[in-house]
Structure formats: structure tokens, C-alpha cells
mmCIF file of C-alpha atoms in Angstrom:
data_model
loop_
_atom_site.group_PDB
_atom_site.id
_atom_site.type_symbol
_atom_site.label_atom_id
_atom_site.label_comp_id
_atom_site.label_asym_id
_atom_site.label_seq_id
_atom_site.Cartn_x
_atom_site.Cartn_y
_atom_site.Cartn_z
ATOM 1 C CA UNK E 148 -12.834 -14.025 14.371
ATOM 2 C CA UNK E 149 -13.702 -12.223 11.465
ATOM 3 C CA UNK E 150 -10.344 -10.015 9.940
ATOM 4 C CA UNK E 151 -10.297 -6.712 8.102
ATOM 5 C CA UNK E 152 -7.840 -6.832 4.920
ATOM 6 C CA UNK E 153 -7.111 -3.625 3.426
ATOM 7 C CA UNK E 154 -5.704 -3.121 -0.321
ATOM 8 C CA UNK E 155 -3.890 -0.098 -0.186
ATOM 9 C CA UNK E 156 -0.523 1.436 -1.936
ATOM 10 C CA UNK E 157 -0.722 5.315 -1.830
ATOM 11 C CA UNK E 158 0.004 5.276 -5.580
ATOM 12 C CA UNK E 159 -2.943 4.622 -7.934
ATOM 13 C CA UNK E 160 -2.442 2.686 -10.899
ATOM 14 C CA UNK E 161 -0.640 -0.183 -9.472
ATOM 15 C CA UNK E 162 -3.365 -2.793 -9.079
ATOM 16 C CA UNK E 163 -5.382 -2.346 -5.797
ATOM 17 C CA UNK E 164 -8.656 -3.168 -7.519
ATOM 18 C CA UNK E 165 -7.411 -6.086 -9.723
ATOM 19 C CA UNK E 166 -5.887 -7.207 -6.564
ATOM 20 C CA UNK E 167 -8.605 -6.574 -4.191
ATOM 21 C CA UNK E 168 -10.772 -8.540 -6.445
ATOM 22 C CA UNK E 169 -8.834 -11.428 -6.742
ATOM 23 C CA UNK E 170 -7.790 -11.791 -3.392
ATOM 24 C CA UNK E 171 -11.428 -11.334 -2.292
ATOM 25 C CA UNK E 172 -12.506 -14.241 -4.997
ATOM 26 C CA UNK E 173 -9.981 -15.882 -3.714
ATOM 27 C CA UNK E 174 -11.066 -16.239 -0.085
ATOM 28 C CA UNK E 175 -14.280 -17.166 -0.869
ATOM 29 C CA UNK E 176 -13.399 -19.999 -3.381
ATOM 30 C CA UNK E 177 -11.085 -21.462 -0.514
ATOM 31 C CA UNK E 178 -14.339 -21.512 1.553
ATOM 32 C CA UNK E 179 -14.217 -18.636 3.353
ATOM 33 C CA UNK E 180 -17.504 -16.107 3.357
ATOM 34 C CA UNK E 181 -15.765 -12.843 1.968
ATOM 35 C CA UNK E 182 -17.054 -8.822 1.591
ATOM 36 C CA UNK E 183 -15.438 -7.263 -0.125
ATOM 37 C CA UNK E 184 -16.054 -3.010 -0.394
ATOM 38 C CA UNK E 185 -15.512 -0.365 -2.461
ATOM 39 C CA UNK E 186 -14.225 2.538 -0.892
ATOM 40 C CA UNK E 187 -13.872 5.225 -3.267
ATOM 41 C CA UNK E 188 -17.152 7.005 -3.133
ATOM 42 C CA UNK E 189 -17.033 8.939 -6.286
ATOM 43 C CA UNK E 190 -14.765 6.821 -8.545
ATOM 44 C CA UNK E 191 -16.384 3.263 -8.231
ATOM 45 C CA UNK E 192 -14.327 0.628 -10.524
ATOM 46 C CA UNK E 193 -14.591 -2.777 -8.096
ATOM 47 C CA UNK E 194 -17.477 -3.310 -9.569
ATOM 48 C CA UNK E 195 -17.029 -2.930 -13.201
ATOM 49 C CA UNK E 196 -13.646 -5.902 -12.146
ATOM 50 C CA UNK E 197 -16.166 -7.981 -10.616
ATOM 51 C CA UNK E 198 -18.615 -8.203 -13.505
ATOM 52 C CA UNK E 199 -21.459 -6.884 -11.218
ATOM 53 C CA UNK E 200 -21.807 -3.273 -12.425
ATOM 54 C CA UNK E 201 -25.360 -3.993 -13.779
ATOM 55 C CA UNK E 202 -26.601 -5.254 -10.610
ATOM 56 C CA UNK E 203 -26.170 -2.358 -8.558
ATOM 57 C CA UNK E 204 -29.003 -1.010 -6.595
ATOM 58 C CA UNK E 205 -27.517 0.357 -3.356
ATOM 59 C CA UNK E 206 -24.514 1.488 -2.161
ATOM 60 C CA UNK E 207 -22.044 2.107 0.385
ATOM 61 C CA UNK E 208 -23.037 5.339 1.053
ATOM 62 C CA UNK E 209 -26.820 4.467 1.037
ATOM 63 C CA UNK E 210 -26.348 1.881 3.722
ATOM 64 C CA UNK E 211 -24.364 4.936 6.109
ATOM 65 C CA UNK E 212 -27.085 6.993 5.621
ATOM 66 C CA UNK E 213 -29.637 4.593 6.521
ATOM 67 C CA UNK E 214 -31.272 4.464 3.017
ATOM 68 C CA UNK E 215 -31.085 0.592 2.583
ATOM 69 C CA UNK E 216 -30.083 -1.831 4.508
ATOM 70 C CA UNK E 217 -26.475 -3.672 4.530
ATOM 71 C CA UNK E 218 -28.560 -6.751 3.005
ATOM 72 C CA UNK E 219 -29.827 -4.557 -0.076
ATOM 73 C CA UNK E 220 -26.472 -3.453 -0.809
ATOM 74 C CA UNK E 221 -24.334 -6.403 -0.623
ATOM 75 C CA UNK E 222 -24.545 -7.977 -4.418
ATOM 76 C CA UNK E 223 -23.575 -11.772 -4.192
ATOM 77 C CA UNK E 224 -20.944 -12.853 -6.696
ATOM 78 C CA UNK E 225 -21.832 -14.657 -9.933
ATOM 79 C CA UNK E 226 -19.450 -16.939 -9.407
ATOM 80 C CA UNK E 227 -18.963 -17.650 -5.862
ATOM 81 C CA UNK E 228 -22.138 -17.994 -3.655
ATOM 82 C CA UNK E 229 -19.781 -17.304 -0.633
ATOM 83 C CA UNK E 230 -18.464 -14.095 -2.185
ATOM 84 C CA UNK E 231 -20.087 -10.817 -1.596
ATOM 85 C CA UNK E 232 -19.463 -7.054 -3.017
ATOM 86 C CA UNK E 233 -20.397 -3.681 -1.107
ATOM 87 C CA UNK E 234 -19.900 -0.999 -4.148
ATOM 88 C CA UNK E 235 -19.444 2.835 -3.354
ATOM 89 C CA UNK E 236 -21.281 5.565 -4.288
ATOM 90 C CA UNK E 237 -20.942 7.790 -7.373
ATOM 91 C CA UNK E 238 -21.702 10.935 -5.175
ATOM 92 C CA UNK E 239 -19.574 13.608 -5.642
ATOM 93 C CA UNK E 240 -19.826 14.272 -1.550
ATOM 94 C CA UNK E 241 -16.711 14.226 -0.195
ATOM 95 C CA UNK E 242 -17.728 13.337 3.375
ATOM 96 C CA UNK E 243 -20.513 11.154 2.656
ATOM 97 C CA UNK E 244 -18.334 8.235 4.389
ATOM 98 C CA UNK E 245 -17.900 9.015 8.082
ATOM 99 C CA UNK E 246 -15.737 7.186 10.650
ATOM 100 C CA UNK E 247 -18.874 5.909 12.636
ATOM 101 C CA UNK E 248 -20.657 4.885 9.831
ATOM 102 C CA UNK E 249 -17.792 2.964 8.275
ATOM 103 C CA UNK E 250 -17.422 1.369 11.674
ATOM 104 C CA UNK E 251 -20.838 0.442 12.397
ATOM 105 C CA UNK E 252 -20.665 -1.735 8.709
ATOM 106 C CA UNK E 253 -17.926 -3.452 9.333
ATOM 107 C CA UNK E 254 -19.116 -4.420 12.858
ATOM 108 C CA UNK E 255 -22.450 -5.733 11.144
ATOM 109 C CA UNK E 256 -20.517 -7.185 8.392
ATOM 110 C CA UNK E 257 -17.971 -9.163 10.991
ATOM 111 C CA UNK E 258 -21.055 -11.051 12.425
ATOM 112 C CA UNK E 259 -21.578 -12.902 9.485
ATOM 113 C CA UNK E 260 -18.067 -12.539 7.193
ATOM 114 C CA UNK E 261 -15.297 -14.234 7.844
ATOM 115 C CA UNK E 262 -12.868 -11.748 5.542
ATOM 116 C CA UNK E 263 -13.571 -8.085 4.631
ATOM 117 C CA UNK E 264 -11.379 -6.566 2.146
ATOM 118 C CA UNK E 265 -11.328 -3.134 1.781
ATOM 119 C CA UNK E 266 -10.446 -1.667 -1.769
ATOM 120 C CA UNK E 267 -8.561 1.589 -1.078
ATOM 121 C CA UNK E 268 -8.714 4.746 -3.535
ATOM 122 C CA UNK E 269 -5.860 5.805 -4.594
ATOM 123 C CA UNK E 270 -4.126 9.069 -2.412
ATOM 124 C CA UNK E 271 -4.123 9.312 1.512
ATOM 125 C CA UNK E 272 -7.107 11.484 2.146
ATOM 126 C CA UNK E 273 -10.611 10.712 3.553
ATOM 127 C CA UNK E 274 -11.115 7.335 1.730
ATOM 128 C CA UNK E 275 -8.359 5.907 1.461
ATOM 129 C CA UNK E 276 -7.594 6.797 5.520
ATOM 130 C CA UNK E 277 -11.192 5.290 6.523
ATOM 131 C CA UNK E 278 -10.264 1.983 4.519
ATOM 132 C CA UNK E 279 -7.021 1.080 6.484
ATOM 133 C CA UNK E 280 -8.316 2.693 9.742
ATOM 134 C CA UNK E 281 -10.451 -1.013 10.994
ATOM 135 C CA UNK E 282 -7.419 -3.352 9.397
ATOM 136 C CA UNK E 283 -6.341 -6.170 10.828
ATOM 137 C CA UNK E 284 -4.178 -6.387 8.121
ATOM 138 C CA UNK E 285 -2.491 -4.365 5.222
ATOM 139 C CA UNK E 286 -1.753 -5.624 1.617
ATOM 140 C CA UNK E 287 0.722 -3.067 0.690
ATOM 141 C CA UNK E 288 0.428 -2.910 -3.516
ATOM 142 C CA UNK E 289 3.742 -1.937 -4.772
ATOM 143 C CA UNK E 290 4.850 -1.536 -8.557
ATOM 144 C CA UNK E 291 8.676 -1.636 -8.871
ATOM 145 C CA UNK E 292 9.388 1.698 -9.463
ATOM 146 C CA UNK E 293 10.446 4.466 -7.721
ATOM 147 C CA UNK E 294 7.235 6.739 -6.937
ATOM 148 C CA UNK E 295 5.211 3.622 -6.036
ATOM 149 C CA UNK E 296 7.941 2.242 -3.525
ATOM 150 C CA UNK E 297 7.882 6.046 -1.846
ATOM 151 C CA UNK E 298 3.625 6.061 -1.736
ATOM 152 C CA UNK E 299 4.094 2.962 -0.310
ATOM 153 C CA UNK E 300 6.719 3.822 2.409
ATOM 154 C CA UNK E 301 4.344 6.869 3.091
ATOM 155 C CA UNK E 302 1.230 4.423 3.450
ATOM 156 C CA UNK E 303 3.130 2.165 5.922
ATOM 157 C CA UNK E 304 4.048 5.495 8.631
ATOM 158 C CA UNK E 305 0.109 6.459 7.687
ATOM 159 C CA UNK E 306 -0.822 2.522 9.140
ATOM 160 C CA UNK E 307 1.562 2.550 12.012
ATOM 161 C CA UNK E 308 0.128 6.144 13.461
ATOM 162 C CA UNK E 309 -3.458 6.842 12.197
ATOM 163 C CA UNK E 310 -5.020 3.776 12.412
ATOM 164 C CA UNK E 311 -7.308 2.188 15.133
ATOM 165 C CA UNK E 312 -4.681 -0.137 16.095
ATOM 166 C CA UNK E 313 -2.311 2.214 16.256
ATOM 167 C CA UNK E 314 -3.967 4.774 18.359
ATOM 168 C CA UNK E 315 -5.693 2.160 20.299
ATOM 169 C CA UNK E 316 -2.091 1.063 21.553
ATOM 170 C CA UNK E 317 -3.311 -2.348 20.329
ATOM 171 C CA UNK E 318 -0.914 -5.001 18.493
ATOM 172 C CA UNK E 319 0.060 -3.481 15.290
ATOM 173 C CA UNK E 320 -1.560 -3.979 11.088
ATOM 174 C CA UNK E 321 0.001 -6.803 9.636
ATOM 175 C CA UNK E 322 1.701 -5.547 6.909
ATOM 176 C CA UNK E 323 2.229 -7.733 3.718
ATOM 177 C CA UNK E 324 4.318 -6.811 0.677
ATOM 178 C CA UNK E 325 2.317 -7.240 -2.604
ATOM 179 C CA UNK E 326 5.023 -6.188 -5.700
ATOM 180 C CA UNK E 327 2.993 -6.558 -8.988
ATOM 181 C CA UNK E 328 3.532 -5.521 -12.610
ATOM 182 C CA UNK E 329 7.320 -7.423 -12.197
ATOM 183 C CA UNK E 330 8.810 -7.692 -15.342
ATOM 184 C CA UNK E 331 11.667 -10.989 -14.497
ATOM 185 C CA UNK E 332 13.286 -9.866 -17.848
ATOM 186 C CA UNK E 333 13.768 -6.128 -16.982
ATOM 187 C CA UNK E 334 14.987 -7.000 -13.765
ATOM 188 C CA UNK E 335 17.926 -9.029 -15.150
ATOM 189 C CA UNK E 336 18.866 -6.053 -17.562
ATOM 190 C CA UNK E 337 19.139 -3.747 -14.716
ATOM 191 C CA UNK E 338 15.974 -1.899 -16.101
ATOM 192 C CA UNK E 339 14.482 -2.646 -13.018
ATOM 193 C CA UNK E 340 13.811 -2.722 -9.265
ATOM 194 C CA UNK E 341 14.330 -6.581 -7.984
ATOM 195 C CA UNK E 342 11.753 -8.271 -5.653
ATOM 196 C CA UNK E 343 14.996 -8.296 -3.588
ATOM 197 C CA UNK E 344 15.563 -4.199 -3.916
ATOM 198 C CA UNK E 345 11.823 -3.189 -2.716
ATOM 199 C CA UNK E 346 12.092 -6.028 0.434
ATOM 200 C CA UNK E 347 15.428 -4.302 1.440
ATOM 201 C CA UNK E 348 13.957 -0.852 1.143
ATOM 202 C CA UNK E 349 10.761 -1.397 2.744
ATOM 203 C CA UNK E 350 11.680 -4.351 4.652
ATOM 204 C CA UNK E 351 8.087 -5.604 4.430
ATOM 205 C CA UNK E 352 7.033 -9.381 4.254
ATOM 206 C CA UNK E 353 6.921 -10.480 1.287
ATOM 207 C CA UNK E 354 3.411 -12.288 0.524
ATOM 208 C CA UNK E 355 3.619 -12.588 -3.360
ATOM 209 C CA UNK E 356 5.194 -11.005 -6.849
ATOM 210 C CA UNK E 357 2.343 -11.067 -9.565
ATOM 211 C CA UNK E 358 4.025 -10.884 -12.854
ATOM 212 C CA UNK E 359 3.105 -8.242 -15.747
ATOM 213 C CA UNK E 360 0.581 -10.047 -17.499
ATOM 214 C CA UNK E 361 -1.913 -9.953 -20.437
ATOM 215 C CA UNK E 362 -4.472 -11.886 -18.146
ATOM 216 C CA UNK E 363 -5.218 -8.925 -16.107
ATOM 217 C CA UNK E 364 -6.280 -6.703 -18.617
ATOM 218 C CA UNK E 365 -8.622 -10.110 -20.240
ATOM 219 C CA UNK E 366 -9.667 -10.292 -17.031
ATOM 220 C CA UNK E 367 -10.816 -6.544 -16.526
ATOM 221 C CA UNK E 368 -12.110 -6.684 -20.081
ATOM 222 C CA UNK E 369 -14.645 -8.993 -18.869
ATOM 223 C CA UNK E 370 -14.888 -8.696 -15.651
ATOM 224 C CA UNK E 371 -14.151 -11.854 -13.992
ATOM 225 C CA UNK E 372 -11.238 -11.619 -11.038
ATOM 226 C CA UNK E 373 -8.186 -12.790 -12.677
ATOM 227 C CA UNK E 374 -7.698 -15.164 -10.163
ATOM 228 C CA UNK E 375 -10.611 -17.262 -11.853
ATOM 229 C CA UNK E 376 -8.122 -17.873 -14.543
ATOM 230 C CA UNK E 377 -6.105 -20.457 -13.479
ATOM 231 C CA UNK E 378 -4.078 -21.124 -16.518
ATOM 232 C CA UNK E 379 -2.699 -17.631 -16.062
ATOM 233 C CA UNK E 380 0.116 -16.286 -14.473
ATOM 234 C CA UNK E 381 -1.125 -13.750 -12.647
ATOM 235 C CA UNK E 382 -4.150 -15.819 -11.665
ATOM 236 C CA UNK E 383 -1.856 -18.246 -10.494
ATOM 237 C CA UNK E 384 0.499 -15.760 -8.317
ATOM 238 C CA UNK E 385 -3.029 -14.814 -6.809
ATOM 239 C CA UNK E 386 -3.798 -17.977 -5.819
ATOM 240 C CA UNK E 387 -0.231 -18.200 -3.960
ATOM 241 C CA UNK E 388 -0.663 -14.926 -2.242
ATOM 242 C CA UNK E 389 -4.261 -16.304 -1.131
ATOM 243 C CA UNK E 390 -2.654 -19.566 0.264
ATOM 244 C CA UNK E 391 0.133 -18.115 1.906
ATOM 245 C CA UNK E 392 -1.998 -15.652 3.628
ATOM 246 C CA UNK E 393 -3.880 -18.419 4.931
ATOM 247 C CA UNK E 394 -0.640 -20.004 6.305
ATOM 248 C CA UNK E 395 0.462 -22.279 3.613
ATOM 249 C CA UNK E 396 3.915 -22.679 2.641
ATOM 250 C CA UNK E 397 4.407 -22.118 -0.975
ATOM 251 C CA UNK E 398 7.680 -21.288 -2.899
ATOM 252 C CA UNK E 399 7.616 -17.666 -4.232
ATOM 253 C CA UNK E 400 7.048 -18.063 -8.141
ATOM 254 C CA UNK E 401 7.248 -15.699 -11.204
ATOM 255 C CA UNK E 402 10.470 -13.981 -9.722
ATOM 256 C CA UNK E 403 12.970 -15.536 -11.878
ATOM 257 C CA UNK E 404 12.236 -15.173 -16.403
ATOM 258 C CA UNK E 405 10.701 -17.439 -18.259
ATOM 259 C CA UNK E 406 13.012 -19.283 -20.843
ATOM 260 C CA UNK E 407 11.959 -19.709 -24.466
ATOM 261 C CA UNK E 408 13.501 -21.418 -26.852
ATOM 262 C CA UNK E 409 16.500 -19.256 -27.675
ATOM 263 C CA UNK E 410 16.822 -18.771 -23.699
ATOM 264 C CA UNK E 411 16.898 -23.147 -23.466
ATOM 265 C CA UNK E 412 19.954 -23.207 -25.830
ATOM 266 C CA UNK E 413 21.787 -20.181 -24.706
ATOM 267 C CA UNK E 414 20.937 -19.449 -21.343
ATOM 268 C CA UNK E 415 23.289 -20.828 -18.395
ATOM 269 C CA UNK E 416 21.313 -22.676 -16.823
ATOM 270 C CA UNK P 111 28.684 -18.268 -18.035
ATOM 271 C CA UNK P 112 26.003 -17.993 -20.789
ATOM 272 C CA UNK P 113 27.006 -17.116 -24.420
ATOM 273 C CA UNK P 114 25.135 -14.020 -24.461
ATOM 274 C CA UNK P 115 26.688 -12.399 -21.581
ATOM 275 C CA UNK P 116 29.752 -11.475 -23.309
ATOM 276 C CA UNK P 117 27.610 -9.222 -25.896
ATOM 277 C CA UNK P 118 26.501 -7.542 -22.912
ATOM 278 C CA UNK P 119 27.046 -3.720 -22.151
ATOM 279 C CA UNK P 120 28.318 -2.997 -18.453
ATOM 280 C CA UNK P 121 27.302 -0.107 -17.145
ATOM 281 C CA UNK P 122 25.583 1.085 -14.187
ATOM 282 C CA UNK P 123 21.762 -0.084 -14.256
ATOM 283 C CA UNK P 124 19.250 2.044 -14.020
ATOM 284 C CA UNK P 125 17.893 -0.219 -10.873
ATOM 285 C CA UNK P 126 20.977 0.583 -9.299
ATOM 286 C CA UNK P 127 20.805 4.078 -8.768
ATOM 287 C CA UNK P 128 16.744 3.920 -8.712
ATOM 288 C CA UNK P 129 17.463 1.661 -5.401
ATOM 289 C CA UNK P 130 20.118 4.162 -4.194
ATOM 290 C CA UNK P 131 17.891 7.081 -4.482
ATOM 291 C CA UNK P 132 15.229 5.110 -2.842
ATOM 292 C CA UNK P 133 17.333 4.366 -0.071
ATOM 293 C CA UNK P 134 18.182 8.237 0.971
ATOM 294 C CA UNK P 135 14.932 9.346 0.457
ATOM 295 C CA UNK P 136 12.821 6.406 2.664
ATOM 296 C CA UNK P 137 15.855 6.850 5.419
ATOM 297 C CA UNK P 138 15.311 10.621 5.396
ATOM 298 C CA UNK P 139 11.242 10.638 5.224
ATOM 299 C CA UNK P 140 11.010 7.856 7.883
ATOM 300 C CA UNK P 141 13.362 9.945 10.312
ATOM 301 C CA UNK P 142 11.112 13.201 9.732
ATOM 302 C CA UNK P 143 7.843 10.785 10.413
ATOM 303 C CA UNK P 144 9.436 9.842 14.435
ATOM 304 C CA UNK P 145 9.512 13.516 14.700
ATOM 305 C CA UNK P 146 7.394 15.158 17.647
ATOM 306 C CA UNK P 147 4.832 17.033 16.086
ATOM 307 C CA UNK P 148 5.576 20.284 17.805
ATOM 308 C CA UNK P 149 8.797 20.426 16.091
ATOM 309 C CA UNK P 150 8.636 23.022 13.465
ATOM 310 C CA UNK P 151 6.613 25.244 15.795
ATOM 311 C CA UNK P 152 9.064 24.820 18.274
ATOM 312 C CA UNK P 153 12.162 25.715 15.740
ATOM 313 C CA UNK P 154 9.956 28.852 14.825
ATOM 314 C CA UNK P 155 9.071 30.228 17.945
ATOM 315 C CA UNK P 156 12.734 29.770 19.409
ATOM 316 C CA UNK P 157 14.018 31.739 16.567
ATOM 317 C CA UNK P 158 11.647 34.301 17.200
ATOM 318 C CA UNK P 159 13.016 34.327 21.071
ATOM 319 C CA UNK P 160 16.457 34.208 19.957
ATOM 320 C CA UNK P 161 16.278 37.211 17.275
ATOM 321 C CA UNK P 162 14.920 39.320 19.925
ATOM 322 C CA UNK P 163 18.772 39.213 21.294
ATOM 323 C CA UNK P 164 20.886 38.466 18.097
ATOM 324 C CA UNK P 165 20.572 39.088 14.620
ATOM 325 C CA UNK P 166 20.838 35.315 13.008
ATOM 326 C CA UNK P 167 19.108 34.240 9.958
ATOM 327 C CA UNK P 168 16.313 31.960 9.423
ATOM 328 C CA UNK P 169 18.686 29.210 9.095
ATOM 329 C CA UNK P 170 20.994 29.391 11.231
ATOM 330 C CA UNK P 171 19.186 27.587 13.529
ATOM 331 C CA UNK P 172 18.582 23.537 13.254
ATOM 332 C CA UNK P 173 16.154 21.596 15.615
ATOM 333 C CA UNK P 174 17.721 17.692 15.524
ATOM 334 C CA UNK P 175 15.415 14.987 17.072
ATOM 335 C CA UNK P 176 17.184 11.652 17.682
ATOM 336 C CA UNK P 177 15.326 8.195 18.995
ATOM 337 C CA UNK P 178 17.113 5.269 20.289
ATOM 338 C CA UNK P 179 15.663 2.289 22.510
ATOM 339 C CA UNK P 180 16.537 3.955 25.736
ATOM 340 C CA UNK P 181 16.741 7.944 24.910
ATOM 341 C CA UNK P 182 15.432 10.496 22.874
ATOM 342 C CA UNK P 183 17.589 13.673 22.105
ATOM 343 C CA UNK P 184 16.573 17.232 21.110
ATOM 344 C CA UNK P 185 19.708 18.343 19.577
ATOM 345 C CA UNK P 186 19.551 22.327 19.286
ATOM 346 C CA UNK P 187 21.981 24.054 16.622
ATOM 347 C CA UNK P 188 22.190 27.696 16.101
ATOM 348 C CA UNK P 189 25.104 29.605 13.610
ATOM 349 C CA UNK P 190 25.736 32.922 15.637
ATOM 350 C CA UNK P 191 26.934 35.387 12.885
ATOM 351 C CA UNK P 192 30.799 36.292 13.333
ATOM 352 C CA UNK P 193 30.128 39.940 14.603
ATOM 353 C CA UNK P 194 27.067 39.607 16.575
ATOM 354 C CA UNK P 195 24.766 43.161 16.163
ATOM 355 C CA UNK P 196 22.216 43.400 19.301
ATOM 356 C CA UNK P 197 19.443 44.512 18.423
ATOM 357 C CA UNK P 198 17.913 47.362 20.428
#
């Protein structure tokens, strides 16, 4: 059975499209045939993360409308044959996605996918409501600070009421705690949140803590997932979050400051 | 005990009270989100009932919606002014 992940947060800002991206890369490099779509018609950005912003012919929107078909639009990654990208529109139209039309893709796109991520905009109106209304299950992108933690409270009542799950009376979105940007060092100064802090107030599972990293911003600069770079941090907390998602046990890394040299000889431990 | 904790300042973190506010705010929004949507309209029409009697204010009346596992409550609260004027 094919599953519907949505990358959502409320916030912008905090990493949905890095995330979506790697996650989606992710996936498909563990064998799994992956979409993964855009869905904020008006602001498109996955594909400019996935390197494939030259390759664009059709889009989202041109596949609801019956313009091209789902084939034309999907772009296959460059570096994952089992990795596919559905990019949205630059229309200004606010309601050129619809509810049926949205539907109808992913139904078409389940036949043949085994994951579909869905890259949420940022806010909780049309877009970002049609990407978490199909989940199966919720990555819930937090930053830890204070207005990101609230969006993201706010996003979890939005998936446990307005969803198709929800109003379907079927089981429930799996929701999964994503905190990224964590800074080990500011936590220990009391500068702030802990990985601990944002579990107790959104008592969400906890699927992964991607550290603040340099990587990311390489790896937008060029456009290749951060994931793909394993020798990273951030690429590596990726690939965690991707295992443990698919059931693996792995011990939560990244959550505890890296010593250097003046750390080794005066730290306590 | 590491060297360089005793160079530290104590004070209350800025985490600290950043997870305290957090805490109030998420309890209060999530107890608002289990409300019945009729709510406010209800508060506003039975104020509008009410002031056809008595002279309160617009809030002296508070509409309270509780949830437990085996009952909900609709807790009604209204502050009747200490001389009461009828109005005609």
C-alpha cells in the first residue's frame, strides 16, 4: 500500500522543503519508488532544492487541468532513477488546486508509487490544507523556538479535524516530530528550547533532531538533497529519520554538543 | 563537575520561561480547539436574550465548555450587576 507523507509546520522558514527533499531522496535511495510534489502553486522552491528547475515542462496545476498528463509532469531525479518530482505552478491563481483534482493525482500516483511526499507551503490556507488533507502521515517541522512550536501545535488540531482521516472517522495521521535547526550548544546555555522541552509541549513522537548545519545551505546552493551528503550532519540525521520511519531502531543523534578540543580537556565528561 | 561551570552565570534561562510561556498558551489554544463550534454564537445570542430582562454588560457573561471521557459540561456564568435596572 502506497502512503501519503506530508511535510508540514505552519511556520515557514523552518525547513519543509530541505526536508521534504531529503526525506523524499531518501526513500527512493532505500529502494522505495518515491513522488514527491510541490504544493505551493505560486511560490515553487522544491525544485530549485532538487537541482531540477531547468527541466521543468509541466506542472501540478497543468496535470489538474488536464493540460498534460501526470507522465509529462513528473521529472525523474538526476540522481535516483526511483525518485520522481511533481513541481507546482507559478500561477498566481489562488484556486487553481482543487480538492478533486488533488485527489484524483494522488490516486493515479498510488498505483505506481510506493511514497508520496507532499511539500507543504508555508500558512494554513488552501495549499497547505490540500497537502495534509490525503496523509497517511504527518512530518511535523518544528524549529525550537517559540512561534514555530505554536504553528506547529496549530497544524496538529488542523490534522486531527480537517483532514480526510479525520472527517472520514478513519484511524488517525501519524504524526511525527521533526525539530531541526537544534543548536546542542545553545541548548546547554539555556539559550534554547531542548529536544526534551518541544516533546513535552507537543507530546509528539519524536522521529529525528537535524542539527543547524552549513550542509544545508551547500546543499541548497547546488541543489542536491542534503541527504546525498553523507559526510554531513544533517545528511546524516536525514538518513536516521528515513530509517526510523521505515521501522529501524536507531539511537537519536546530534542532541547532545560536539566536543572540541578545549571541550576534551575541560568538559566533564 | 567540569572546570568551567563555576565561571558560569545562574540565572533563569531564556528556555525556561520560553517553555513556560509555551506551556499556557498550547494548554489554553488546545482547550478553545475541543470547543463546539456554536459557542460564541451561542454566548452572543444568550446575552442578547438575557439583556432583554437585565441590564449586564458584555462580559458579564462566560460560556465554559468542559470534556472528560464520560461527560461534557456547558458551564454558564453570568455577573448580575448589584442593583439590577429592568429594562422596560
Amino acid at each position: 500500500m502506497a502512503r501519503v507523507i506530508v511535510v508540514t509546520s505552519g511556520k515557514g522558514g523552518v525547513g519543509k522543503t530541505t526536508t521534504s527533499a531529503a526525506i523524499a531522496m531518501g526513500l527512493a535511495k532505500r529502494g522505495h519508488k518515491t513522488a514527491v510534489i510541490d504544493f505551493d502553486v505560486g511560490l515553487r522552491n522544491l525544485d530549485l532544492i532538487m537541482g531540477c528547475e531547468r527541466r521543468v515542462v509541466y506542472d501540478f496545476v497543468n496535470v489538474i487541468n488536464g493540460e498534460a498528463s501526470l507522465n509529462q509532469a513528473l521529472i525523474r531525479d538526476k540522481n535516483c532513477n526511483l525518485l520522481y518530482i511533481l513541481p507546482a505552478s507559478q500561477t498566481r491563481d489562488k484556486d487553481a488546486l482543487s480538492q478533486e483534482g488533488v485527489g484524483k493525482i494522488l490516486d493515479e500516483l498510488k498505483k505506481d508509487f510506493k511514497y508520496i511526499v507532499c511539500d507543504s507551503p508555508a500558512g494554513i490556507e488552501k495549499g497547505a490544507h490540500l497537502a495534509m488533507y490525503f496523509a497517511d502521515d504527518a512530518f511535523i517541522v518544528t524549529n525550537p523556538e517559540v512561534s514555530s512550536v505554536r504553528d506547529s501545535d496549530r497544524m496538529l488540531g488542523i490534522l486531527s479535524s480537517k483532514s480526510r482521516r479525520a472527517e472520514q472517522n478513519e484511524e488517525p495521521i501519524k504524526e511525527y516530530l521533526l525539530l531541526s535547526r537544534y543548536a546542542p550548544d545553545r541548548v546547554k546555555l539555556g539559550e534554547m528550547l531542548s529536544v526534551n522541552d518541544v516533546q513535552e509541549i507537543l507530546s509528539l513522537h519524536l522521529l529525528g533532531v537535524i542539527p543547524e548545519s552549513k550542509s544545508v545551505l551547500t546543499a541548497s546552493n547546488s541543489g542536491v538533497p542534503v541527504i546525498l551528503d553523507e559526510k554531513s550532519d544533517a545528511g546524516q540525521a536525514y538518513a536516521d529519520i528515513v530509517a526510523r520511519y521505515l521501522g529501524e531502531e536507531k539511537p537519536h543523534r546530534f542532541i547532545d554538543e560536539k566536543k572540541g578540543l578545549f571541550g576534551k580537556l575541560f568538559g566533564s565528561k | 563537575m567540569s572546570l568551567l561551570d563555576y565561571f558560569k552565570i545562574s540565572k533563569a534561562s531564556s528556555a525556561s520561561l520560553a517553555k513556560e510561556r509555551l506551556q499556557i498558551l498550547v494548554a489554553h489554544e488546545r482547550s478553545s480547539r475541543n470547543q463546539p463550534s456554536y459557542l460564541p454564537q451561542l454566548q452572543k445570542e444568550l446575552l442578547e436574550v438575557i439583556r432583554k430582562y437585565i441590564n449586564v454588560e458584555q462580559d458579564a457573561i462566560s460560556v465554559n465548555f468542559e470534556q472528560n471521557d464520560t461527560q461534557e459540561t456547558l458551564e454558564l456564568n453570568i455577573v448580575l450587576p448589584d442593583h439590577p435596572t429592568k429594562i422596560s
